[in-house]
PDB file of C-alpha atoms in Angstrom:
ATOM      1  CA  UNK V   1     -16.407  15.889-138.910  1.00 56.00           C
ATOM      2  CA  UNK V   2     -17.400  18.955-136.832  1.00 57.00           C
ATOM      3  CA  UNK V   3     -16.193  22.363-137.364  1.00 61.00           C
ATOM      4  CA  UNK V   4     -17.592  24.039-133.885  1.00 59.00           C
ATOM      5  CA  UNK V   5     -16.899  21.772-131.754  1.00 58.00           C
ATOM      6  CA  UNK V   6     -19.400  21.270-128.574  1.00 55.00           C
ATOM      7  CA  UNK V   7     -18.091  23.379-125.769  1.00 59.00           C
ATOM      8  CA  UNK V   8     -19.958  23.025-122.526  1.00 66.00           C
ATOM      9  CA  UNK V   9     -20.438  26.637-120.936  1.00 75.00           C
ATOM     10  CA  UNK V  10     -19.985  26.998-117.241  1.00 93.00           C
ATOM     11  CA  UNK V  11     -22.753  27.051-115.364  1.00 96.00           C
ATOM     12  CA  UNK V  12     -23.654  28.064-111.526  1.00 97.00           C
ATOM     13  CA  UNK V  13     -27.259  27.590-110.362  1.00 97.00           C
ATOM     14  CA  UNK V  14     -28.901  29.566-107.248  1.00 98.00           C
ATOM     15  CA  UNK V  15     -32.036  27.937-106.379  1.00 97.00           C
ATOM     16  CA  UNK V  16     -34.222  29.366-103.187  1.00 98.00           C
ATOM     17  CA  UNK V  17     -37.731  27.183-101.863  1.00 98.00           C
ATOM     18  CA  UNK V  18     -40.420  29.100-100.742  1.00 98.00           C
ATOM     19  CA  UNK V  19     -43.116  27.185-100.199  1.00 98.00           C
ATOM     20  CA  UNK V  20     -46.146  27.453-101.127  1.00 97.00           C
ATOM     21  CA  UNK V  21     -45.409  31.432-102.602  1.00 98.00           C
ATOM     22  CA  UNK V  22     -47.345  32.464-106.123  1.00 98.00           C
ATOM     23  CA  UNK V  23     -45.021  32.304-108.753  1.00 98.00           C
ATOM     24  CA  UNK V  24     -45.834  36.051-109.229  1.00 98.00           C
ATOM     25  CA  UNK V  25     -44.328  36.557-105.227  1.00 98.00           C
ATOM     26  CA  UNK V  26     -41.655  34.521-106.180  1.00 98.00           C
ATOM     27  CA  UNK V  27     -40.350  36.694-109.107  1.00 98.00           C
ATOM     28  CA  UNK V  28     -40.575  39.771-107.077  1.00 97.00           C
ATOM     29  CA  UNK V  29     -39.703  39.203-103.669  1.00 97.00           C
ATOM     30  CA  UNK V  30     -36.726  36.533-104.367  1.00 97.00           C
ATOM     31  CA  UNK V  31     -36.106  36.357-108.382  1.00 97.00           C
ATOM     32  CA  UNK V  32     -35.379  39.878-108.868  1.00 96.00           C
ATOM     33  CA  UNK V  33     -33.207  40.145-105.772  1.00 94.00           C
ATOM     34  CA  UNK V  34     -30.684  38.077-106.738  1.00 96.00           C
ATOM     35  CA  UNK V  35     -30.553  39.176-110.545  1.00 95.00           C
ATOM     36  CA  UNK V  36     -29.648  42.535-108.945  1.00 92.00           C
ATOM     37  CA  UNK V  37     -27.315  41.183-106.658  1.00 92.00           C
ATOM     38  CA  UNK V  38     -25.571  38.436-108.840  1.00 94.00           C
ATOM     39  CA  UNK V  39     -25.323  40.313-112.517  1.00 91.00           C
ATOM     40  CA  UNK V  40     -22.606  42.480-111.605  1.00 90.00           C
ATOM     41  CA  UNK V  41     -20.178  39.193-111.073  1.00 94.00           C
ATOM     42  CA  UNK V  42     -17.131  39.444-112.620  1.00 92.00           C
ATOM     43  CA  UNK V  43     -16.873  36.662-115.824  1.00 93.00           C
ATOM     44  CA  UNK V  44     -21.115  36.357-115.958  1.00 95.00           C
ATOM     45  CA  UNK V  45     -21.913  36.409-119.554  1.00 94.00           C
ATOM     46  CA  UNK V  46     -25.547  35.847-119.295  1.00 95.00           C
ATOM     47  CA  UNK V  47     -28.140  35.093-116.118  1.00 95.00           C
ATOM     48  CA  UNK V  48     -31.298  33.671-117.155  1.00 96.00           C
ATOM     49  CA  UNK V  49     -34.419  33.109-114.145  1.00 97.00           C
ATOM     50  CA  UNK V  50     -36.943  30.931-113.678  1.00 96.00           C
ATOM     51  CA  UNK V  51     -39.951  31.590-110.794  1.00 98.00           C
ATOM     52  CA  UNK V  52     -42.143  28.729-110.208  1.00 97.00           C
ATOM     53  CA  UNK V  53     -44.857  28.337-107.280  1.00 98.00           C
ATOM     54  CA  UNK V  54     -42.298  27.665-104.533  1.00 98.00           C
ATOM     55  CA  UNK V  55     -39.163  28.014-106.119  1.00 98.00           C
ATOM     56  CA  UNK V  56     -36.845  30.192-107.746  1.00 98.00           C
ATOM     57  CA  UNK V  57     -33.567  29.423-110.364  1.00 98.00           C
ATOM     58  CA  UNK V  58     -31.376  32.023-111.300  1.00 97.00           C
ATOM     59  CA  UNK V  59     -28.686  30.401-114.035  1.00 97.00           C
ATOM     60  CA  UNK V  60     -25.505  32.186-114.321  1.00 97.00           C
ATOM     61  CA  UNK V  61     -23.790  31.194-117.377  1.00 96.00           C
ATOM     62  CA  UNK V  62     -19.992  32.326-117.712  1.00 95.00           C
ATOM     63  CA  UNK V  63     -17.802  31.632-120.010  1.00 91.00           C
ATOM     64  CA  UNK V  64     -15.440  29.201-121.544  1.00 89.00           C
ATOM     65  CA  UNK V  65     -12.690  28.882-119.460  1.00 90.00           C
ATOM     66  CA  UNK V  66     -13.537  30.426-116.182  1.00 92.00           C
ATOM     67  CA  UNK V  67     -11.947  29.724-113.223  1.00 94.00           C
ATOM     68  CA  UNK V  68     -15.204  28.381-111.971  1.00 94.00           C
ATOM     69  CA  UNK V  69     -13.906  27.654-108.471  1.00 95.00           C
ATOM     70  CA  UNK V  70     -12.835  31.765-108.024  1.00 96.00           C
ATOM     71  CA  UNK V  71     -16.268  32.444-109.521  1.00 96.00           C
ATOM     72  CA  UNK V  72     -17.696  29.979-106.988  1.00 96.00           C
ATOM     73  CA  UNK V  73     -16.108  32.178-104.327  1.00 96.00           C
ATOM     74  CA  UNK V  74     -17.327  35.565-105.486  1.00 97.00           C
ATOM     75  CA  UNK V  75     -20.575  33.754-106.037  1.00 97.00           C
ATOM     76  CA  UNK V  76     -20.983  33.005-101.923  1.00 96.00           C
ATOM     77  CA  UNK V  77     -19.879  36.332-101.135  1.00 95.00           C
ATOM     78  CA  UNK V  78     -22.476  37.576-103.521  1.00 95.00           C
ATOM     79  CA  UNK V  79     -25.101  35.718-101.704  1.00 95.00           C
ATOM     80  CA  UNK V  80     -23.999  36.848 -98.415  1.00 92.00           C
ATOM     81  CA  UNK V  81     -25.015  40.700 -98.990  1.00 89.00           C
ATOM     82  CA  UNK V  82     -28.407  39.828-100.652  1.00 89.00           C
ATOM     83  CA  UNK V  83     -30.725  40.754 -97.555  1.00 87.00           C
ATOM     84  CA  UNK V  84     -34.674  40.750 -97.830  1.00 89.00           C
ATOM     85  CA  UNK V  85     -35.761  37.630 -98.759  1.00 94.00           C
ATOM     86  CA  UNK V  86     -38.923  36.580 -97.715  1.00 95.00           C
ATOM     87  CA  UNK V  87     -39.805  35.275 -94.501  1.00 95.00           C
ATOM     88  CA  UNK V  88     -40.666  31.517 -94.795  1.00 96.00           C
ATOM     89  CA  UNK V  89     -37.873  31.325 -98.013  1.00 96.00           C
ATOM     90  CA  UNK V  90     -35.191  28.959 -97.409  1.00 96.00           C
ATOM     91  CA  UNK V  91     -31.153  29.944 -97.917  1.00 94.00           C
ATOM     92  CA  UNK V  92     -30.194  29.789-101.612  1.00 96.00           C
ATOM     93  CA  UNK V  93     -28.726  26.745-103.014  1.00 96.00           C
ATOM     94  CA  UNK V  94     -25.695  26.505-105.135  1.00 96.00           C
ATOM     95  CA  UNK V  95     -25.342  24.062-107.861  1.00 95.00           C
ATOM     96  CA  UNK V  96     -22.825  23.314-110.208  1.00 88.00           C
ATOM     97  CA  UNK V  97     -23.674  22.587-114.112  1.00 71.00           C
ATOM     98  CA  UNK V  98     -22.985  23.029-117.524  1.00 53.00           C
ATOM     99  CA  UNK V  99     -25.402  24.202-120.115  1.00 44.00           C
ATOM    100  CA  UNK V 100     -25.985  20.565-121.489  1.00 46.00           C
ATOM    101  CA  UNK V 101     -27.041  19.525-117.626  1.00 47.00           C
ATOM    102  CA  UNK V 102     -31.082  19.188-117.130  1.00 45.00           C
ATOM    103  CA  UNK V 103     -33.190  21.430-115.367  1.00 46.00           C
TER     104      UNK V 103
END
């Protein structure tokens, strides 16, 4: 018998290639960007980033019992005001998760 029971939080994933960009340049120029852009969402408990040579994650983890669909939405509206990334970077990528989903 349990007495938490496992609850999966909601999770929405923006992921941006840019090849061949230092880790360092990706934190800067893409990582920080969206953090600024995407922590004011409405129902965003906690936004965790990862910069890697090439590629950036930002995790947004909301949660339990989000309309995830609504925060979807406001997600790609989000996305659509963050200006500046670097030439050469490719448009963000949206993926759908939950905290027990791999990397």
């Amino acid at each position: 018998i349990q007495m938490t029971p496992d609850i999966d939080k909601p999770v929405l994933q923006v992921r941006v290639s840019w090849p061949g960009a230092s880790p360092k340049d990706v934190e800067q120029e893409v990582v920080l960007r969206l953090e600024r852009e995407l922590t004011s969402l409405s129902g965003v408990q906690s936004v965790e980033s990862d910069s890697r040579r090439g590629r950036a994650r930002v995790t947004l983890t909301y949660g339990v019992g989000q309309d995830m669909d609504a925060a979807l939405v406001k997600l790609l509206g989000q996305l659509a005001r963050v200006s500046g990334l670097p030439k050469g970077s490719k448009s963000p990528e949206i993926r759908t998760s939950n905290s027990e989903d791999s990397p």
